[in-house]
Tab-separated table of C-alpha atoms in Angstrom:
chain	number	residue	atom	x	y	z
C	680	UNK	CA	-0.957	-19.497	-11.580
C	681	UNK	CA	-1.377	-18.624	-15.273
C	682	UNK	CA	-1.426	-14.989	-14.236
C	683	UNK	CA	1.853	-15.216	-12.273
C	684	UNK	CA	3.990	-13.590	-14.998
C	685	UNK	CA	1.906	-10.420	-14.905
C	686	UNK	CA	1.988	-10.383	-11.104
C	687	UNK	CA	5.767	-10.691	-11.304
C	688	UNK	CA	6.111	-7.845	-13.819
C	689	UNK	CA	3.734	-5.678	-11.774
C	690	UNK	CA	5.706	-6.294	-8.580
C	691	UNK	CA	8.982	-5.627	-10.387
C	692	UNK	CA	7.652	-2.340	-11.650
C	693	UNK	CA	6.151	-1.472	-8.284
C	694	UNK	CA	9.331	-2.210	-6.321
C	695	UNK	CA	11.794	-0.786	-8.822
C	696	UNK	CA	9.937	2.537	-9.101
C	697	UNK	CA	9.640	3.109	-5.355
C	698	UNK	CA	12.105	5.877	-4.397
C	699	UNK	CA	12.981	3.934	-1.232
C	700	UNK	CA	14.095	0.934	-3.312
C	701	UNK	CA	16.504	3.076	-5.275
C	702	UNK	CA	17.953	4.382	-2.001
C	703	UNK	CA	18.347	0.802	-0.764
C	704	UNK	CA	20.127	-0.291	-3.941
C	705	UNK	CA	22.344	2.805	-3.738
C	706	UNK	CA	23.378	1.796	-0.198
C	707	UNK	CA	24.064	-1.754	-1.397
C	708	UNK	CA	26.288	-0.561	-4.239
C	709	UNK	CA	27.903	2.740	-3.228
C	710	UNK	CA	28.365	1.595	0.387
C	711	UNK	CA	30.579	-1.441	-0.316
C	712	UNK	CA	32.464	0.525	-2.989
C	713	UNK	CA	33.282	3.348	-0.573
C	714	UNK	CA	34.411	1.006	2.196
C	715	UNK	CA	36.379	-1.141	-0.278
C	716	UNK	CA	38.252	1.957	-1.390
C	717	UNK	CA	38.972	3.056	2.194
C	718	UNK	CA	40.079	-0.469	3.140
C	719	UNK	CA	42.382	-0.830	0.165
C	720	UNK	CA	43.893	2.616	0.762
C	721	UNK	CA	44.625	1.550	4.335
C	722	UNK	CA	46.288	-1.628	3.070
C	723	UNK	CA	48.258	0.292	0.438
C	724	UNK	CA	49.544	2.794	2.971
C	725	UNK	CA	50.535	0.061	5.421
C	726	UNK	CA	52.353	-1.898	2.717
C	727	UNK	CA	54.095	1.186	1.297
C	728	UNK	CA	55.360	2.150	4.703
C	729	UNK	CA	56.617	-1.381	5.245
C	730	UNK	CA	54.253	-2.101	8.144
C	731	UNK	CA	51.940	-4.922	6.884
C	732	UNK	CA	51.237	-5.971	10.483
C	733	UNK	CA	49.151	-2.787	10.872
C	734	UNK	CA	46.383	-4.317	8.748
C	735	UNK	CA	44.458	-7.568	9.215
C	736	UNK	CA	44.819	-8.527	5.558
C	737	UNK	CA	46.868	-7.534	2.528
C	738	UNK	CA	44.779	-8.688	-0.443
C	739	UNK	CA	42.335	-6.710	-2.578
C	740	UNK	CA	39.741	-9.463	-2.128
C	741	UNK	CA	39.797	-9.143	1.651
C	742	UNK	CA	39.560	-5.368	1.395
C	743	UNK	CA	36.363	-5.861	-0.638
C	744	UNK	CA	34.732	-8.688	1.273
C	745	UNK	CA	35.213	-6.998	4.626
C	746	UNK	CA	33.000	-4.254	3.129
C	747	UNK	CA	30.266	-6.795	2.296
C	748	UNK	CA	28.161	-6.048	5.428
C	749	UNK	CA	27.201	-2.712	3.885
C	750	UNK	CA	25.727	-4.615	0.975
C	751	UNK	CA	23.760	-6.618	3.514
C	752	UNK	CA	22.423	-3.355	4.948
C	753	UNK	CA	21.168	-2.287	1.515
C	754	UNK	CA	19.596	-5.697	0.985
C	755	UNK	CA	17.852	-5.443	4.357
C	756	UNK	CA	16.405	-2.045	3.465
C	757	UNK	CA	15.116	-3.350	0.130
C	758	UNK	CA	13.609	-6.508	1.634
C	759	UNK	CA	11.817	-4.484	4.302
C	760	UNK	CA	10.406	-1.670	2.182
C	761	UNK	CA	9.239	-3.988	-0.603
C	762	UNK	CA	6.658	-5.128	1.949
C	763	UNK	CA	6.333	-2.260	4.425
C	764	UNK	CA	5.458	0.193	1.613
C	765	UNK	CA	2.284	-1.865	1.105
C	766	UNK	CA	1.199	-1.019	4.632
C	767	UNK	CA	2.214	2.646	4.784
C	768	UNK	CA	-1.025	4.524	5.388
C	769	UNK	CA	-1.756	7.656	3.447
C	770	UNK	CA	-2.530	10.714	5.517
C	771	UNK	CA	-6.104	10.882	6.825
C	772	UNK	CA	-6.489	13.897	4.519
C	773	UNK	CA	-5.957	11.569	1.564
C	774	UNK	CA	-8.310	8.859	2.777
C	775	UNK	CA	-5.828	6.977	4.974
C	776	UNK	CA	-5.665	4.092	2.488
C	777	UNK	CA	-2.862	1.584	2.123
C	778	UNK	CA	-1.433	0.124	-1.068
C	779	UNK	CA	-2.074	-3.469	0.076
C	780	UNK	CA	-5.759	-2.930	-0.793
C	781	UNK	CA	-4.882	-2.123	-4.400
C	782	UNK	CA	-2.390	-4.996	-4.523
C	783	UNK	CA	-4.791	-7.658	-3.303
C	784	UNK	CA	-7.774	-6.484	-5.316
C	785	UNK	CA	-5.585	-6.637	-8.450
C	786	UNK	CA	-4.030	-9.984	-7.437
C	787	UNK	CA	-6.304	-11.906	-5.080
C	788	UNK	CA	-3.848	-14.822	-4.825
C	789	UNK	CA	-1.829	-14.046	-1.719
C	790	UNK	CA	0.700	-16.754	-2.498
C	791	UNK	CA	1.367	-15.188	-5.897
C	792	UNK	CA	1.946	-11.806	-4.252
C	793	UNK	CA	4.498	-13.159	-1.746
C	794	UNK	CA	6.227	-15.290	-4.390
C	795	UNK	CA	6.431	-12.360	-6.806
C	796	UNK	CA	7.769	-9.999	-4.140
C	797	UNK	CA	10.419	-12.499	-3.038
C	798	UNK	CA	11.471	-13.130	-6.652
C	799	UNK	CA	11.701	-9.426	-7.418
C	800	UNK	CA	13.743	-8.631	-4.301
C	801	UNK	CA	16.092	-11.558	-5.010
C	802	UNK	CA	16.559	-10.447	-8.629
C	803	UNK	CA	17.251	-6.822	-7.695
C	804	UNK	CA	19.750	-7.788	-4.974
C	805	UNK	CA	21.524	-10.292	-7.237
C	806	UNK	CA	21.717	-7.763	-10.063
C	807	UNK	CA	23.143	-5.142	-7.707
C	808	UNK	CA	25.695	-7.634	-6.390
C	809	UNK	CA	26.642	-8.710	-9.913
C	810	UNK	CA	27.640	-5.122	-10.698
C	811	UNK	CA	28.893	-3.957	-7.311
C	812	UNK	CA	31.253	-6.779	-6.332
C	813	UNK	CA	33.291	-6.870	-9.575
C	814	UNK	CA	33.494	-3.050	-9.550
C	815	UNK	CA	34.714	-3.130	-5.931
C	816	UNK	CA	37.333	-5.776	-6.763
C	817	UNK	CA	38.510	-3.785	-9.762
C	818	UNK	CA	38.716	-0.589	-7.710
C	819	UNK	CA	40.575	-2.262	-4.850
C	820	UNK	CA	43.084	-3.793	-7.292
C	821	UNK	CA	43.601	-0.384	-8.882
C	822	UNK	CA	44.295	1.235	-5.514
C	823	UNK	CA	46.680	-1.503	-4.437
C	824	UNK	CA	48.482	-1.621	-7.779
C	825	UNK	CA	50.825	-4.576	-7.536
C	826	UNK	CA	51.321	-4.212	-3.801
C	827	UNK	CA	48.601	-6.501	-2.488
C	828	UNK	CA	48.909	-10.209	-1.841
C	829	UNK	CA	47.528	-11.943	-4.949
C	830	UNK	CA	44.363	-13.915	-4.254
C	831	UNK	CA	43.327	-17.130	-5.938
C	832	UNK	CA	40.858	-16.217	-8.731
C	833	UNK	CA	38.599	-19.217	-8.166
C	834	UNK	CA	38.471	-18.458	-4.465
C	835	UNK	CA	37.636	-14.797	-5.099
C	836	UNK	CA	34.840	-15.703	-7.520
C	837	UNK	CA	33.421	-18.159	-4.988
C	838	UNK	CA	33.449	-15.483	-2.280
C	839	UNK	CA	31.831	-12.992	-4.664
C	840	UNK	CA	29.026	-15.429	-5.409
C	841	UNK	CA	28.853	-16.196	-1.699
C	842	UNK	CA	28.436	-12.514	-0.796
C	843	UNK	CA	25.666	-12.149	-3.399
C	844	UNK	CA	23.899	-15.208	-1.982
C	845	UNK	CA	24.325	-13.903	1.564
C	846	UNK	CA	22.810	-10.519	0.664
C	847	UNK	CA	19.928	-12.175	-1.177
C	848	UNK	CA	19.055	-14.626	1.581
C	849	UNK	CA	19.212	-11.843	4.177
C	850	UNK	CA	16.845	-9.713	2.066
C	851	UNK	CA	14.419	-12.643	1.778
C	852	UNK	CA	14.473	-13.263	5.529
C	853	UNK	CA	13.656	-9.651	6.437
C	854	UNK	CA	11.009	-9.594	3.683
C	855	UNK	CA	9.329	-12.616	5.276
C	856	UNK	CA	9.536	-11.057	8.741
C	857	UNK	CA	8.067	-7.780	7.476
C	858	UNK	CA	5.107	-9.700	6.004
C	859	UNK	CA	4.480	-10.906	9.558
C	860	UNK	CA	4.965	-7.531	11.286
C	861	UNK	CA	3.275	-5.393	8.555
C	862	UNK	CA	5.525	-2.556	9.705
C	863	UNK	CA	9.061	-1.899	8.585
C	864	UNK	CA	10.531	-0.145	11.610
C	865	UNK	CA	11.297	-3.208	13.745
C	866	UNK	CA	12.767	-5.430	10.990
C	867	UNK	CA	14.702	-2.464	9.598
C	868	UNK	CA	16.394	-1.543	12.878
C	869	UNK	CA	17.041	-5.171	13.854
C	870	UNK	CA	18.371	-6.022	10.393
C	871	UNK	CA	20.664	-3.021	10.075
C	872	UNK	CA	22.058	-3.155	13.616
C	873	UNK	CA	22.587	-6.889	13.414
C	874	UNK	CA	24.354	-6.820	10.064
C	875	UNK	CA	26.496	-3.730	10.560
C	876	UNK	CA	27.089	-2.948	14.239
C	877	UNK	CA	26.533	-5.676	16.804
C	878	UNK	CA	25.495	-9.143	15.716
C	879	UNK	CA	23.459	-10.816	18.420
C	880	UNK	CA	24.449	-14.163	16.928
C	881	UNK	CA	28.153	-13.389	17.191
C	882	UNK	CA	27.695	-12.510	20.860
C	883	UNK	CA	25.752	-15.733	21.399
C	884	UNK	CA	28.469	-17.748	19.675
C	885	UNK	CA	30.670	-17.020	22.687
C	886	UNK	CA	28.093	-18.786	24.821
C	887	UNK	CA	27.112	-21.742	22.631
C	888	UNK	CA	28.373	-23.148	19.320
C	889	UNK	CA	24.716	-23.614	18.324
C	890	UNK	CA	24.746	-19.876	17.544
C	891	UNK	CA	26.618	-20.752	14.358
C	892	UNK	CA	23.345	-22.168	13.055
C	893	UNK	CA	21.538	-18.831	13.483
C	894	UNK	CA	20.480	-17.235	10.175
C	895	UNK	CA	23.068	-14.464	9.907
C	896	UNK	CA	26.055	-16.404	11.233
C	897	UNK	CA	25.400	-19.673	9.391
C	898	UNK	CA	26.268	-18.171	6.009
C	899	UNK	CA	29.132	-16.003	7.224
C	900	UNK	CA	31.833	-18.075	5.541
C	901	UNK	CA	30.114	-17.647	2.178
C	902	UNK	CA	32.330	-14.575	1.844
C	903	UNK	CA	34.288	-14.076	5.079
C	904	UNK	CA	37.511	-15.913	5.742
C	905	UNK	CA	39.683	-15.867	8.854
C	906	UNK	CA	41.444	-12.654	7.959
C	907	UNK	CA	38.120	-10.810	8.196
C	908	UNK	CA	36.584	-12.517	11.186
C	909	UNK	CA	37.765	-15.445	13.250
C	910	UNK	CA	34.999	-17.924	13.926
C	911	UNK	CA	36.449	-21.215	15.079
C	912	UNK	CA	33.200	-23.129	15.051
C	913	UNK	CA	31.612	-21.462	12.020
C	914	UNK	CA	30.011	-23.635	9.355
C	915	UNK	CA	31.826	-24.132	6.042
C	916	UNK	CA	30.477	-22.110	3.083
C	917	UNK	CA	28.280	-24.783	1.475
C	918	UNK	CA	26.648	-26.266	4.606
C	919	UNK	CA	26.426	-22.778	6.114
C	920	UNK	CA	24.785	-21.433	2.980
C	921	UNK	CA	22.314	-24.322	3.010
C	922	UNK	CA	21.434	-23.670	6.659
C	923	UNK	CA	20.886	-19.995	5.839
C	924	UNK	CA	18.756	-20.885	2.802
C	925	UNK	CA	16.676	-23.188	4.990
C	926	UNK	CA	16.041	-20.320	7.388
C	927	UNK	CA	14.996	-18.067	4.503
C	928	UNK	CA	12.667	-20.642	2.955
C	929	UNK	CA	11.216	-21.526	6.355
C	930	UNK	CA	10.459	-17.893	7.154
C	931	UNK	CA	8.944	-17.362	3.689
C	932	UNK	CA	6.753	-20.442	4.167
C	933	UNK	CA	5.500	-19.229	7.549
C	934	UNK	CA	4.823	-15.712	6.289
C	935	UNK	CA	3.005	-17.054	3.210
C	936	UNK	CA	0.689	-19.139	5.366
C	937	UNK	CA	-0.009	-16.228	7.730
C	938	UNK	CA	-0.471	-13.773	4.833
C	939	UNK	CA	-2.900	-16.137	3.110
C	940	UNK	CA	-5.060	-16.643	6.188
C	941	UNK	CA	-4.982	-13.178	7.676
C	942	UNK	CA	-7.368	-10.321	6.911
C	943	UNK	CA	-5.561	-7.804	4.732
S	813	UNK	CA	-24.921	-9.305	-9.688
S	814	UNK	CA	-23.371	-8.932	-6.253
S	815	UNK	CA	-24.913	-11.339	-3.737
S	816	UNK	CA	-24.231	-11.066	-0.041
S	817	UNK	CA	-25.786	-13.907	1.866
S	818	UNK	CA	-25.852	-14.653	5.600
S	819	UNK	CA	-22.606	-12.806	6.160
S	820	UNK	CA	-21.214	-12.769	9.689
S	821	UNK	CA	-17.915	-11.467	10.967
S	822	UNK	CA	-16.520	-11.581	14.469
S	823	UNK	CA	-13.283	-10.117	15.778
S	824	UNK	CA	-12.738	-12.163	18.923
S	825	UNK	CA	-15.868	-11.660	20.992
S	826	UNK	CA	-16.973	-8.536	19.102
S	827	UNK	CA	-19.588	-9.106	16.415
S	828	UNK	CA	-19.045	-6.786	13.460
S	829	UNK	CA	-21.621	-8.296	11.091
S	830	UNK	CA	-24.454	-10.668	11.742
S	831	UNK	CA	-26.471	-12.361	9.049
S	832	UNK	CA	-26.058	-9.616	6.463
S	833	UNK	CA	-27.972	-10.459	3.288
S	834	UNK	CA	-28.657	-8.259	0.246
S	835	UNK	CA	-28.118	-7.997	-3.511
S	836	UNK	CA	-26.875	-5.326	-5.840
S	837	UNK	CA	-28.471	-5.707	-9.273
S	838	UNK	CA	-27.235	-4.849	-12.769
S	839	UNK	CA	-28.635	-1.623	-14.159
S	840	UNK	CA	-29.166	-0.227	-10.650
S	841	UNK	CA	-27.226	1.971	-8.291
S	842	UNK	CA	-27.411	0.383	-4.838
S	843	UNK	CA	-26.743	2.713	-1.926
S	844	UNK	CA	-25.328	1.038	1.162
S	845	UNK	CA	-26.196	3.390	3.967
S	846	UNK	CA	-25.291	3.303	7.623
S	847	UNK	CA	-23.620	5.264	10.382
S	848	UNK	CA	-19.850	5.064	10.834
S	849	UNK	CA	-18.884	1.711	12.329
S	850	UNK	CA	-22.125	0.026	11.208
S	851	UNK	CA	-20.282	-2.606	9.149
S	852	UNK	CA	-20.292	-1.077	5.655
S	853	UNK	CA	-16.546	-1.298	5.092
S	854	UNK	CA	-16.348	-4.748	6.681
S	855	UNK	CA	-18.985	-6.026	4.259
S	856	UNK	CA	-17.231	-4.505	1.238
S	857	UNK	CA	-13.819	-5.822	2.365
S	858	UNK	CA	-15.219	-9.348	2.545
S	859	UNK	CA	-16.905	-8.909	-0.852
S	860	UNK	CA	-13.520	-7.905	-2.321
S	861	UNK	CA	-11.687	-10.873	-0.809
S	862	UNK	CA	-9.616	-8.710	1.552
S	863	UNK	CA	-11.099	-10.065	4.773
S	864	UNK	CA	-12.623	-13.425	5.527
S	865	UNK	CA	-16.184	-13.904	6.744
S	866	UNK	CA	-16.822	-15.942	9.867
S	867	UNK	CA	-19.909	-17.313	8.101
S	868	UNK	CA	-21.880	-16.679	4.926
S	869	UNK	CA	-20.897	-15.844	1.365
S	870	UNK	CA	-20.250	-12.778	-0.742
S	871	UNK	CA	-20.358	-13.579	-4.459
S	872	UNK	CA	-19.783	-11.718	-7.691
S	873	UNK	CA	-21.796	-13.347	-10.486
S	874	UNK	CA	-21.783	-16.494	-8.390
S	875	UNK	CA	-18.082	-16.591	-7.535
S	876	UNK	CA	-16.047	-15.377	-4.588
S	877	UNK	CA	-13.691	-12.508	-5.491
S	878	UNK	CA	-10.603	-14.596	-4.879
S	879	UNK	CA	-11.704	-17.051	-7.547
S	880	UNK	CA	-12.332	-14.475	-10.282
S	881	UNK	CA	-10.015	-15.175	-13.205
S	882	UNK	CA	-9.778	-11.502	-14.146
S	883	UNK	CA	-10.826	-9.501	-11.100
S	884	UNK	CA	-10.107	-5.991	-12.414
S	885	UNK	CA	-12.170	-6.616	-15.559
S	886	UNK	CA	-15.036	-7.887	-13.418
S	887	UNK	CA	-15.197	-5.550	-10.415
S	888	UNK	CA	-13.689	-2.099	-10.018
S	889	UNK	CA	-13.287	-1.081	-6.412
S	890	UNK	CA	-12.203	1.745	-4.212
S	891	UNK	CA	-11.686	1.597	-0.440
S	892	UNK	CA	-10.143	4.342	1.732
S	893	UNK	CA	-9.142	6.721	-1.045
S	894	UNK	CA	-6.627	5.994	-3.735
S	895	UNK	CA	-4.641	3.128	-2.222
S	896	UNK	CA	-1.548	4.573	-3.875
S	897	UNK	CA	1.751	4.885	-2.031
S	898	UNK	CA	2.554	8.515	-1.200
S	899	UNK	CA	5.874	8.561	-3.021
S	900	UNK	CA	4.418	7.379	-6.333
S	901	UNK	CA	2.952	9.446	-9.102
S	902	UNK	CA	-0.644	8.831	-10.110
S	903	UNK	CA	0.496	7.476	-13.459
S	904	UNK	CA	3.033	5.127	-11.868
S	905	UNK	CA	0.397	3.768	-9.485
S	906	UNK	CA	-2.087	3.081	-12.266
S	907	UNK	CA	0.655	1.562	-14.424
S	908	UNK	CA	1.514	-1.190	-11.970
S	909	UNK	CA	-2.161	-1.852	-11.227
S	910	UNK	CA	-2.770	-2.229	-14.974
S	911	UNK	CA	0.174	-4.643	-15.214
S	912	UNK	CA	-1.104	-6.725	-12.322
S	913	UNK	CA	-4.561	-6.843	-13.872
S	914	UNK	CA	-3.291	-7.732	-17.342
S	915	UNK	CA	-4.731	-4.500	-18.783
S	916	UNK	CA	-3.321	-2.524	-21.711
S	917	UNK	CA	-1.137	0.453	-20.842
S	918	UNK	CA	-3.279	2.909	-22.827
S	919	UNK	CA	-6.025	2.483	-20.231
S	920	UNK	CA	-3.859	4.471	-17.780
S	921	UNK	CA	-4.076	7.619	-19.904
S	922	UNK	CA	-7.744	6.974	-20.686
S	923	UNK	CA	-8.846	6.704	-17.055
S	924	UNK	CA	-6.718	9.687	-15.983
S	925	UNK	CA	-8.602	11.696	-18.613
S	926	UNK	CA	-11.907	10.221	-17.563
S	927	UNK	CA	-11.562	11.244	-13.899
S	928	UNK	CA	-10.124	14.667	-14.672
S	929	UNK	CA	-6.556	13.991	-13.544
S	930	UNK	CA	-4.943	14.232	-16.980
S	931	UNK	CA	-2.814	17.154	-15.822
S	932	UNK	CA	-1.784	15.541	-12.528
S	933	UNK	CA	-0.504	12.184	-13.773
S	934	UNK	CA	3.066	13.060	-12.837
S	935	UNK	CA	2.255	14.500	-9.416
S	936	UNK	CA	3.207	12.491	-6.342
S	937	UNK	CA	0.162	11.072	-4.601
S	938	UNK	CA	1.418	12.485	-1.281
S	939	UNK	CA	0.648	15.982	-2.610
S	940	UNK	CA	-2.899	15.099	-3.644
S	941	UNK	CA	-5.944	16.542	-1.898
S	942	UNK	CA	-8.581	14.138	-0.603
S	943	UNK	CA	-10.724	14.866	-3.651
S	944	UNK	CA	-7.860	14.120	-6.042
S	945	UNK	CA	-7.120	10.909	-4.127
S	946	UNK	CA	-10.762	9.886	-4.555
S	947	UNK	CA	-10.522	10.582	-8.280
S	948	UNK	CA	-7.361	8.478	-8.507
S	949	UNK	CA	-9.058	5.655	-6.607
S	950	UNK	CA	-11.919	5.875	-9.058
S	951	UNK	CA	-9.495	5.833	-11.970
S	952	UNK	CA	-8.047	2.571	-10.649
S	953	UNK	CA	-11.558	1.153	-10.284
S	954	UNK	CA	-12.400	2.046	-13.901
S	955	UNK	CA	-9.098	0.710	-15.297
S	956	UNK	CA	-10.452	-2.699	-16.306
S	957	UNK	CA	-13.768	-1.415	-17.728
S	958	UNK	CA	-15.582	-3.611	-15.185
S	959	UNK	CA	-19.289	-4.376	-15.198
S	960	UNK	CA	-19.516	-3.835	-11.437
S	961	UNK	CA	-18.262	-0.972	-9.294
S	962	UNK	CA	-17.856	-1.300	-5.533
S	963	UNK	CA	-17.055	2.035	-3.926
S	964	UNK	CA	-16.604	2.852	-0.259
S	965	UNK	CA	-17.615	6.448	0.529
S	966	UNK	CA	-16.782	7.702	-2.987
S	967	UNK	CA	-18.053	11.258	-2.474
S	968	UNK	CA	-15.859	11.901	0.591
S	969	UNK	CA	-13.743	14.973	0.033
S	970	UNK	CA	-15.172	15.809	-3.368
S	971	UNK	CA	-16.233	19.382	-4.000
S	972	UNK	CA	-19.768	20.074	-5.269
S	973	UNK	CA	-18.594	19.898	-8.872
S	974	UNK	CA	-16.885	16.566	-8.133
S	975	UNK	CA	-19.995	15.182	-6.477
S	976	UNK	CA	-22.093	16.166	-9.471
S	977	UNK	CA	-19.551	14.566	-11.760
S	978	UNK	CA	-19.404	11.243	-9.890
S	979	UNK	CA	-23.206	11.137	-9.740
S	980	UNK	CA	-23.328	11.409	-13.522
S	981	UNK	CA	-20.594	8.809	-13.953
S	982	UNK	CA	-22.279	6.223	-11.730
S	983	UNK	CA	-25.700	6.896	-13.255
S	984	UNK	CA	-24.285	6.347	-16.734
S	985	UNK	CA	-22.569	3.152	-15.595
S	986	UNK	CA	-25.805	1.708	-14.241
S	987	UNK	CA	-27.848	2.897	-17.245
S	988	UNK	CA	-25.417	1.010	-19.474
S	989	UNK	CA	-26.296	-2.162	-17.593
S	990	UNK	CA	-23.537	-2.056	-14.985
S	991	UNK	CA	-23.874	-2.778	-11.279
S	992	UNK	CA	-22.981	-0.043	-8.796
S	993	UNK	CA	-22.701	-0.615	-5.056
S	994	UNK	CA	-21.643	2.423	-3.092
S	995	UNK	CA	-21.475	2.917	0.621
S	996	UNK	CA	-22.034	6.214	2.322
S	997	UNK	CA	-22.994	7.752	5.609
S	998	UNK	CA	-24.328	10.821	3.799
S	999	UNK	CA	-28.067	10.399	3.368
S	1000	UNK	CA	-28.642	13.300	0.991
S	1001	UNK	CA	-26.030	11.928	-1.386
S	1002	UNK	CA	-27.500	8.445	-1.364
S	1003	UNK	CA	-31.019	9.793	-1.843
S	1004	UNK	CA	-29.826	11.684	-4.925
S	1005	UNK	CA	-28.153	8.775	-6.609
S	1006	UNK	CA	-29.470	5.381	-5.488
S	1007	UNK	CA	-32.174	3.262	-7.099
S	1008	UNK	CA	-32.024	0.659	-4.368
S	1009	UNK	CA	-31.152	1.123	-0.749
S	1010	UNK	CA	-29.618	-1.151	1.866
S	1011	UNK	CA	-29.578	0.261	5.390
S	1012	UNK	CA	-27.180	-1.269	7.895
S	1013	UNK	CA	-26.868	-0.465	11.578
S	1014	UNK	CA	-25.012	-2.286	14.309
S	1015	UNK	CA	-23.837	-4.952	11.863
S	1016	UNK	CA	-27.390	-5.931	10.849
S	1017	UNK	CA	-29.479	-5.058	7.824
S	1018	UNK	CA	-32.260	-2.742	8.927
S	1019	UNK	CA	-33.957	-2.407	5.540
S	1020	UNK	CA	-33.332	-3.249	1.891
S	1021	UNK	CA	-35.246	-2.606	-1.314
S	1022	UNK	CA	-36.051	0.059	-3.898
S	1023	UNK	CA	-35.500	3.567	-2.528
S	1024	UNK	CA	-39.179	4.588	-2.537
S	1025	UNK	CA	-40.228	1.399	-0.731
S	1026	UNK	CA	-37.646	1.871	2.006
S	1027	UNK	CA	-38.661	5.481	2.491
S	1028	UNK	CA	-42.390	4.715	2.285
S	1029	UNK	CA	-44.291	6.114	5.257
S	1030	UNK	CA	-41.602	8.687	6.043
S	1031	UNK	CA	-41.268	12.233	4.784
S	1032	UNK	CA	-37.610	11.935	3.826
S	1033	UNK	CA	-34.820	9.385	3.638
S	1034	UNK	CA	-33.354	10.983	6.727
S	1035	UNK	CA	-36.487	10.334	8.768
S	1036	UNK	CA	-36.753	6.827	7.411
S	1037	UNK	CA	-33.106	6.212	8.258
S	1038	UNK	CA	-33.414	7.292	11.881
S	1039	UNK	CA	-36.644	5.365	12.331
S	1040	UNK	CA	-35.082	2.229	10.856
S	1041	UNK	CA	-31.835	2.447	12.788
S	1042	UNK	CA	-33.262	3.660	16.119
S	1043	UNK	CA	-34.019	0.152	17.393
S	1044	UNK	CA	-30.516	-1.007	16.582
S	1045	UNK	CA	-28.905	1.895	18.342
S	1046	UNK	CA	-30.992	1.292	21.450
S	1047	UNK	CA	-30.114	-2.395	21.392
S	1048	UNK	CA	-26.460	-1.549	21.268
S	1049	UNK	CA	-26.632	0.853	24.220
């Protein structure tokens, strides 16, 4: 483990310089900003025209946090490609090799590789969130001027941290799943569809309240309140976040064991 | 010294390697010769800690690859071309490998020069020809100035000038006391370059020893090769 720092720096460099990673981080930052702006313009127009019942919420914070799923999409893309890029085969013309060979000959400790990748993805997602969410809040407040319903500062900060945690844990879960599948297509489609279009867990929650313990729904209240989505049985932020973190750690543990035992 | 001893590998019911034993010695170029699918890559992957053996050991100076404290300074390797992601530049690929191996950054420029890719460091690997990919793979193998080189089909895709160049490079490495183990299915290439020969067919070692001893009694390496591997092929059919 003495060599872990260099593995970490190598993985940081490797992930941060992959063009796909930059695209993922762009989605996670520009996406929420764009939707936050659209949302807050909608709220501003409704309030100006004296029809606040046209919109589900009237605060800048809600306009921003209802755009958070796009940040999740970016986090999913990053978590997937950090691993799937290792398994992308070169063309047969170029020898058909995969980067995982270079990775594991340079760092034979599989556990170090998974730990470094998870740390790097978490750091990049958290850093993106730390810039994106305050910028979104500032932009939404600018658009709304003094029109919006003021939100409690402590509450907004907590939801901002919650959104960052939600993005990070989602990225770690898809990273772990991609280690198992060794191919990014499945985790990418499942992750994006589930976090942006139709959540399987939300559908299941109509059938059984146990669905609120599923990975994506458990942490929903980290950033979403009732004005964004009504979930009567949803877990509170802290217990929900802990359930989500347990899922992420569990999946990382399983993928580490499989990765360590499997032929590369 | 690279020591392969009693190595076996099964995928389910299919036996890929059975009881493979041989050595690659310092100061010698060892050619690992066999038809496609004979078990060359499987053996090298186990030696490099990528795959696990069902039985037996593959050691580098007495230790398994996964236990080497500084693997890139001990063994340089190349499997399936460069191993670089298509969207990276050659320089970027070598830079993260150097980081992971705890090697100084200047080595990146040095090995790019050494393999003749100095002018292509900023080109994306996806635009490389097979020969350039092989040179980049070799650059990565040389990054840590290792005593041993393990190369899978290194002459694939190289033009005649490239083949001549790699022959000189490997010869010089062995003459300086290094260990070179290279696999190939090209007999003429192996005959040109190897001091010692290990012939594998059907997952079993058919012959091993100094080149002239293995060829003894046959006119050429090619004849020796087909005579040595004929039994195996018949057994498999």
